[in-house]
Short mmCIF file of C-alpha atoms and ligand atoms in Angstrom, two decimals:
data_model
loop_
_atom_site.label_atom_id
_atom_site.label_comp_id
_atom_site.label_asym_id
_atom_site.label_seq_id
_atom_site.Cartn_x
_atom_site.Cartn_y
_atom_site.Cartn_z
CA MET O 1 198.32 1.65 -66.48
CA ASN O 2 194.55 1.75 -66.55
CA LYS O 3 193.31 -0.30 -63.61
CA THR O 4 189.68 -1.41 -63.39
CA LYS O 5 187.58 -1.69 -60.27
CA THR O 6 185.33 -4.72 -59.71
CA GLY O 7 183.26 -5.91 -56.79
CA LEU O 8 180.36 -7.95 -55.50
CA VAL O 9 177.53 -5.78 -54.21
CA SER O 10 174.65 -7.49 -52.38
CA ILE O 11 171.21 -5.91 -52.28
CA VAL O 12 169.46 -6.79 -49.01
CA GLY O 13 166.46 -5.70 -46.97
CA ARG O 14 163.02 -6.81 -45.88
CA PRO O 15 160.58 -8.49 -48.30
CA ASN O 16 158.99 -6.02 -50.74
CA ALA O 17 161.61 -3.30 -50.09
CA GLY O 18 162.26 -2.93 -53.84
CA LYS O 19 165.47 -4.97 -54.14
CA SER O 20 164.72 -6.81 -57.38
CA THR O 21 163.28 -3.66 -58.94
CA LEU O 22 166.52 -1.82 -58.11
CA LEU O 23 168.62 -4.61 -59.62
CA ASN O 24 166.60 -4.58 -62.86
CA TRP O 25 166.72 -0.79 -62.99
CA LEU O 26 170.46 -0.54 -62.41
CA LEU O 27 171.01 -3.26 -65.03
CA GLY O 28 168.66 -1.58 -67.51
CA GLU O 29 167.09 -4.94 -68.29
CA LYS O 30 164.49 -7.00 -66.49
CA ILE O 31 165.88 -10.32 -65.30
CA ALA O 32 164.66 -10.60 -61.68
CA ILE O 33 161.14 -11.38 -60.46
CA VAL O 34 159.22 -8.37 -59.10
CA SER O 35 155.86 -8.44 -57.34
CA HIS O 36 153.72 -6.27 -55.12
CA LYS O 37 153.32 -9.45 -53.05
CA ALA O 38 156.17 -10.04 -50.59
CA ASN O 39 158.66 -12.90 -50.75
CA ALA O 40 158.84 -13.10 -54.53
CA THR O 41 162.62 -13.68 -54.74
CA ARG O 42 163.72 -17.12 -53.54
CA LYS O 43 167.34 -17.38 -54.69
CA ARG O 44 170.27 -15.07 -55.27
CA VAL O 45 170.43 -13.55 -58.76
CA ASN O 46 173.54 -11.88 -60.17
CA ALA O 47 173.50 -8.95 -62.57
CA ILE O 48 176.67 -7.67 -64.22
CA VAL O 49 176.53 -3.90 -64.54
CA MET O 50 179.31 -1.87 -66.19
CA SER O 51 180.02 1.70 -65.12
CA GLY O 52 182.58 2.87 -67.65
CA ASN O 53 185.36 0.28 -67.42
CA ASP O 54 184.42 -0.76 -63.91
CA GLN O 55 182.32 -3.80 -63.14
CA ILE O 56 179.65 -4.06 -60.46
CA VAL O 57 178.30 -7.54 -59.83
CA LEU O 58 174.95 -6.91 -58.16
CA VAL O 59 173.44 -9.73 -56.14
CA ASP O 60 169.68 -9.71 -55.56
CA THR O 61 168.59 -11.64 -52.46
CA PRO O 62 165.37 -12.90 -50.86
CA GLY O 63 163.87 -10.50 -48.30
CA ILE O 64 165.14 -10.97 -44.75
CA HIS O 65 162.29 -12.52 -42.79
CA GLN O 66 161.63 -15.31 -40.31
CA ARG O 67 159.19 -18.09 -41.03
CA GLU O 68 159.07 -21.73 -40.08
CA LYS O 69 158.71 -23.31 -43.51
CA LEU O 70 161.87 -24.90 -44.94
CA LEU O 71 161.67 -22.85 -48.15
CA ASN O 72 161.67 -19.65 -46.06
CA GLN O 73 164.66 -20.86 -44.08
CA PHE O 74 166.51 -21.46 -47.35
CA MET O 75 165.59 -17.92 -48.45
CA LEU O 76 166.93 -16.40 -45.25
CA GLU O 77 170.18 -18.33 -45.59
CA GLU O 78 170.54 -17.10 -49.17
CA ALA O 79 170.34 -13.51 -47.91
CA LEU O 80 172.82 -14.18 -45.10
CA LYS O 81 175.29 -15.81 -47.51
CA ALA O 82 175.06 -12.80 -49.81
CA ILE O 83 175.79 -10.50 -46.85
CA GLY O 84 178.86 -12.60 -46.01
CA ASP O 85 180.21 -12.89 -49.57
CA CYS O 86 180.42 -9.33 -50.84
CA ASP O 87 182.51 -6.17 -50.94
CA LEU O 88 179.64 -3.80 -50.31
CA ILE O 89 176.01 -4.08 -49.20
CA LEU O 90 173.11 -1.97 -50.41
CA PHE O 91 170.65 -2.10 -47.50
CA LEU O 92 167.20 -1.11 -48.76
CA ALA O 93 164.32 0.21 -46.68
CA PRO O 94 161.15 1.82 -48.05
CA ILE O 95 161.09 5.53 -47.15
CA THR O 96 157.94 5.04 -45.05
CA ASP O 97 159.46 2.30 -42.85
CA THR O 98 160.55 2.87 -39.29
CA THR O 99 164.27 2.51 -38.56
CA VAL O 100 163.78 -0.86 -36.81
CA ASP O 101 164.90 -3.05 -39.73
CA TYR O 102 168.03 -0.96 -40.20
CA GLU O 103 168.87 -1.23 -36.51
CA LYS O 104 168.49 -5.03 -36.76
CA PHE O 105 170.71 -5.08 -39.82
CA LEU O 106 173.43 -3.17 -37.94
CA GLU O 107 173.39 -5.89 -35.30
CA LEU O 108 173.67 -8.57 -37.99
CA SER O 109 176.53 -7.18 -40.06
CA LYS O 110 179.47 -4.83 -39.68
CA LYS O 111 180.15 -4.76 -43.41
CA PRO O 112 180.53 -1.54 -45.39
CA HIS O 113 177.12 -0.57 -46.67
CA PHE O 114 174.95 2.08 -48.27
CA LEU O 115 171.56 2.81 -46.75
CA ILE O 116 169.13 3.22 -49.62
CA LEU O 117 165.65 4.57 -48.94
CA THR O 118 163.30 3.34 -51.67
CA LYS O 119 159.95 4.33 -53.20
CA ILE O 120 160.42 8.06 -52.51
CA ASP O 121 157.91 8.85 -55.28
CA GLU O 122 155.20 7.71 -52.86
CA VAL O 123 155.80 10.53 -50.35
CA SER O 124 156.22 14.31 -50.25
CA ASN O 125 159.59 16.10 -50.22
CA GLY O 126 158.95 17.01 -46.60
CA GLN O 127 158.54 13.35 -45.66
CA ILE O 128 161.75 12.47 -47.51
CA LEU O 129 163.69 15.06 -45.51
CA GLU O 130 162.11 13.86 -42.28
CA SER O 131 163.12 10.26 -43.00
CA LEU O 132 166.66 11.25 -43.98
CA SER O 133 167.07 13.10 -40.71
CA LYS O 134 165.80 10.09 -38.70
CA TYR O 135 168.71 8.03 -40.06
CA GLN O 136 171.35 10.76 -39.55
CA LYS O 137 172.29 9.41 -36.14
CA TRP O 138 173.87 6.38 -37.83
CA SER O 139 175.94 8.48 -40.24
CA ASP O 140 179.14 6.93 -38.87
CA LYS O 141 177.77 3.47 -39.76
CA TYR O 142 176.70 3.86 -43.41
CA LEU O 143 179.00 5.00 -46.20
CA GLU O 144 176.22 6.75 -48.11
CA LEU O 145 172.55 7.52 -47.51
CA ILE O 146 170.70 7.64 -50.83
CA PRO O 147 166.98 8.22 -51.42
CA VAL O 148 165.83 6.44 -54.59
CA SER O 149 162.84 6.10 -56.86
CA THR O 150 163.02 3.70 -59.76
CA LYS O 151 159.84 5.29 -61.11
CA ARG O 152 161.04 8.86 -61.38
CA GLY O 153 163.83 11.27 -60.73
CA THR O 154 166.88 9.47 -59.44
CA THR O 155 169.89 9.17 -61.65
CA ARG O 156 171.12 5.68 -62.20
CA GLU O 157 174.64 6.77 -63.27
CA HIS O 158 175.15 8.70 -60.04
CA ILE O 159 174.37 5.59 -57.98
CA LEU O 160 176.65 3.38 -60.08
CA LYS O 161 179.54 5.87 -59.83
CA THR O 162 179.05 6.17 -56.07
CA ILE O 163 179.16 2.35 -55.72
CA VAL O 164 182.35 2.14 -57.79
CA LYS O 165 184.10 4.62 -55.45
CA TYR O 166 184.12 1.93 -52.76
CA LEU O 167 185.08 -1.10 -54.87
CA PRO O 168 188.57 -2.60 -54.90
CA VAL O 169 190.94 -2.29 -57.85
CA SER O 170 190.59 -5.68 -59.49
CA PRO O 171 190.25 -7.27 -62.91
CA HIS O 172 186.72 -7.98 -64.12
CA LEU O 173 185.06 -11.13 -62.81
CA TYR O 174 182.93 -11.57 -65.95
CA SER O 175 182.90 -10.55 -69.57
CA PRO O 176 181.59 -6.95 -69.81
CA GLU O 177 179.12 -8.10 -72.49
CA ASP O 178 177.35 -10.49 -70.09
CA LEU O 179 174.23 -9.23 -68.32
CA THR O 180 173.99 -12.01 -65.78
CA THR O 181 175.47 -15.30 -64.66
CA GLU O 182 171.98 -16.81 -64.62
CA HIS O 183 171.05 -19.39 -67.22
CA LEU O 184 168.24 -18.30 -69.50
CA ARG O 185 166.12 -21.23 -68.34
CA ASP O 186 166.30 -19.90 -64.77
CA ILE O 187 165.13 -16.48 -65.93
CA TYR O 188 162.22 -18.10 -67.84
CA ARG O 189 161.32 -19.89 -64.64
CA GLU O 190 161.32 -16.61 -62.67
CA PHE O 191 159.12 -14.93 -65.30
CA ILE O 192 156.61 -17.77 -65.12
CA ARG O 193 156.65 -17.48 -61.32
CA GLU O 194 156.08 -13.75 -61.70
CA ALA O 195 153.03 -14.45 -63.87
CA ILE O 196 151.75 -16.81 -61.15
CA PHE O 197 152.27 -14.06 -58.53
CA GLU O 198 150.25 -11.71 -60.73
CA GLY O 199 147.55 -14.15 -61.78
CA THR O 200 146.68 -16.07 -58.62
CA SER O 201 145.76 -15.23 -55.06
CA ASP O 202 145.90 -16.54 -51.50
CA GLU O 203 148.62 -19.07 -50.89
CA ILE O 204 149.15 -20.24 -54.47
CA PRO O 205 152.12 -17.95 -55.25
CA TYR O 206 153.86 -19.23 -52.10
CA GLU O 207 153.03 -22.89 -52.58
CA SER O 208 153.96 -23.12 -56.24
CA ASP O 209 157.14 -23.28 -58.24
CA VAL O 210 158.16 -23.92 -61.81
CA VAL O 211 160.31 -26.51 -63.56
CA ILE O 212 161.48 -25.87 -67.12
CA ASP O 213 161.06 -29.30 -68.74
CA LYS O 214 162.44 -28.69 -72.20
CA ILE O 215 163.62 -25.92 -74.49
CA GLU O 216 163.60 -26.55 -78.23
CA GLU O 217 165.62 -23.98 -80.08
CA THR O 218 165.46 -23.63 -83.82
CA LEU O 219 167.60 -21.88 -86.40
CA GLU O 220 165.03 -22.39 -89.12
CA GLU O 221 163.27 -19.32 -90.43
CA ASN O 222 159.48 -19.18 -89.85
CA LYS O 223 159.87 -21.41 -86.80
CA ILE O 224 160.07 -20.28 -83.20
CA ASP O 225 161.74 -21.62 -80.06
CA LYS O 226 159.52 -23.74 -77.84
CA ILE O 227 159.58 -23.81 -74.05
CA TYR O 228 157.75 -26.46 -72.03
CA ALA O 229 157.37 -25.93 -68.29
CA THR O 230 155.47 -27.46 -65.38
CA ILE O 231 153.98 -25.50 -62.51
CA ILE O 232 154.22 -27.45 -59.28
CA VAL O 233 151.60 -26.88 -56.58
CA GLU O 234 151.01 -28.44 -53.18
CA LYS O 235 147.34 -29.46 -53.47
CA GLU O 236 144.77 -30.73 -55.98
CA ASN O 237 142.47 -27.75 -55.37
CA GLN O 238 145.34 -25.37 -56.18
CA LYS O 239 145.82 -27.19 -59.47
CA ALA O 240 142.13 -26.75 -60.28
CA MET O 241 142.24 -23.06 -59.33
CA LEU O 242 145.35 -22.45 -61.44
CA ILE O 243 143.91 -24.15 -64.48
CA GLY O 244 140.58 -22.34 -64.11
CA LYS O 245 137.38 -22.79 -66.08
CA ASN O 246 138.14 -24.50 -69.40
CA GLY O 247 141.83 -23.83 -68.83
CA SER O 248 141.36 -20.05 -68.92
CA GLY O 249 143.46 -19.37 -65.81
CA LEU O 250 146.46 -21.31 -67.06
CA GLN O 251 146.10 -19.74 -70.47
CA ARG O 252 146.23 -16.24 -68.95
CA ILE O 253 149.33 -17.07 -66.90
CA GLY O 254 150.95 -18.60 -70.00
CA MET O 255 150.25 -15.53 -72.14
CA ASN O 256 151.58 -13.19 -69.47
CA ALA O 257 154.76 -15.27 -68.98
CA ARG O 258 155.28 -15.60 -72.74
CA GLU O 259 155.12 -11.81 -73.16
CA LYS O 260 157.74 -11.35 -70.42
CA ILE O 261 160.08 -13.89 -72.04
CA GLU O 262 159.55 -12.37 -75.48
CA ALA O 263 160.39 -8.90 -74.13
CA LEU O 264 163.72 -10.25 -72.86
CA LEU O 265 164.59 -12.27 -75.97
CA LYS O 266 163.16 -9.66 -78.35
CA LYS O 267 161.57 -12.40 -80.43
CA GLN O 268 158.47 -14.58 -80.45
CA ILE O 269 158.42 -17.88 -78.59
CA PHE O 270 155.97 -20.70 -77.94
CA LEU O 271 155.31 -21.53 -74.29
CA GLN O 272 153.36 -24.52 -73.03
CA LEU O 273 152.54 -24.91 -69.36
CA PHE O 274 151.49 -27.99 -67.44
CA VAL O 275 150.43 -28.27 -63.79
CA SER O 276 151.43 -31.02 -61.41
CA VAL O 277 150.77 -31.65 -57.69
CA LYS O 278 153.64 -32.45 -55.36
CA ARG O 279 152.30 -32.49 -51.84
CA GLY O 280 154.47 -30.74 -49.24
CA TRP O 281 157.30 -29.80 -51.65
CA SER O 282 158.02 -26.49 -49.91
CA LYS O 283 158.58 -28.21 -46.58
CA ASP O 284 160.71 -31.08 -47.81
CA LYS O 285 164.46 -30.75 -48.26
CA LYS O 286 164.75 -33.34 -51.03
CA SER O 287 162.04 -31.68 -53.11
CA LEU O 288 163.55 -28.24 -52.55
CA GLU O 289 166.91 -29.53 -53.74
CA GLN O 290 165.26 -30.98 -56.83
CA PHE O 291 163.98 -27.49 -57.59
CA GLY O 292 167.48 -26.05 -57.27
CA TYR O 293 167.25 -24.69 -53.72
CA ILE O 294 170.53 -26.18 -52.63
CA TRP O 295 171.95 -25.29 -49.24
N1 GTP W 1 156.27 3.45 -56.16
C1 GTP W 1 157.35 2.68 -56.23
N2 GTP W 1 157.21 1.34 -56.13
C2 GTP W 1 158.34 0.60 -56.19
C3 GTP W 1 159.63 1.14 -56.35
N3 GTP W 1 160.54 0.14 -56.34
C4 GTP W 1 159.82 -0.99 -56.21
N4 GTP W 1 158.50 -0.74 -56.12
C5 GTP W 1 157.40 -1.73 -55.98
O1 GTP W 1 157.56 -2.46 -54.77
C6 GTP W 1 157.07 -3.78 -54.91
C7 GTP W 1 158.13 -4.77 -54.46
O2 GTP W 1 159.24 -4.70 -55.35
P1 GTP W 1 160.31 -5.87 -55.45
O3 GTP W 1 161.43 -5.32 -56.27
O4 GTP W 1 159.69 -7.14 -55.89
O5 GTP W 1 160.75 -5.98 -53.92
P2 GTP W 1 161.80 -7.01 -53.28
O6 GTP W 1 162.52 -6.27 -52.21
O7 GTP W 1 162.64 -7.62 -54.33
O8 GTP W 1 160.83 -8.08 -52.63
P3 GTP W 1 161.13 -9.64 -52.24
O9 GTP W 1 161.75 -10.31 -53.43
O10 GTP W 1 159.77 -10.16 -51.95
O11 GTP W 1 162.00 -9.61 -51.04
C8 GTP W 1 156.69 -3.94 -56.39
O12 GTP W 1 155.30 -3.77 -56.51
C9 GTP W 1 157.44 -2.80 -57.07
O13 GTP W 1 156.81 -2.34 -58.25
C10 GTP W 1 159.75 2.59 -56.45
O14 GTP W 1 160.83 3.18 -56.58
N5 GTP W 1 158.58 3.28 -56.39
MG1 MG W 2 162.90 -9.60 -54.88
#
């Protein structure tokens, strides 16, 4: 009998390590928020990746970090839950990092894991070898040590096959046709957040979030689906900065987000954004729960 392998594989590591980029790359489709600014991911995101008949359920997580704010505590707990609830961990560290984060991770979890060194396109071959040798002393701790670049060179299939080697024989958890367990509206929200990360500076990316108010779908020809969303910020001056002169800032964010959503849906959509102030939302449990950050 032909038995399939299936497992939950959590991607963890410090903020900005390249976790969400790796998830999108292994999936072959962009669903998770990516930013050069740290702490972009706030919640776990599942991607369903098939390798032949075997199913890998990848779980993207917020970067492991310590900060006082309640939202950051939620993010840390999301990462810790993902470490607890999986068959295998992919621990990511940029190739230029010291080994400190990996040493901390080893204290935190005894789970089977791969050590994945990311962004190797940013350094020379000599530096890659040097980094690999630094980690050799933990070779009895990790199952595999894999240097990766999502920009060039590394083969995706090799990584997927290597992951499958360590997964249990088990029926699929999800339909092989599904790409993710996320609702589309949650992906739209992440794409709008990504546009905010790209289009604003200072604290705005960290003190804003997005609520999808309404989605109007149409089957009629010549008409397009409409998405209405509200950007929530903490302060009046952030609202003014987001909206910009004559609304130009908000318009730019809206265009950028619309293009991201259209690339996923492979069709045109209409997106309208509003901005609203909710003082202290990122430090208040009730507000966080309203935005779907549920402990
Ligand atoms: N050069 C290079 N840059 C990369 C690579 N992978 C990711 N990056 C960049 O690293 C930055 C962070 O990537 P993310 O995928 O958002 O990192 P993350 O670990 O999910 O970050 P958080 O969600 O904040 O924890 C982005 O600017 C990516 O484009 C890579 O292989 N090579
Ligand atoms: Mg991320």
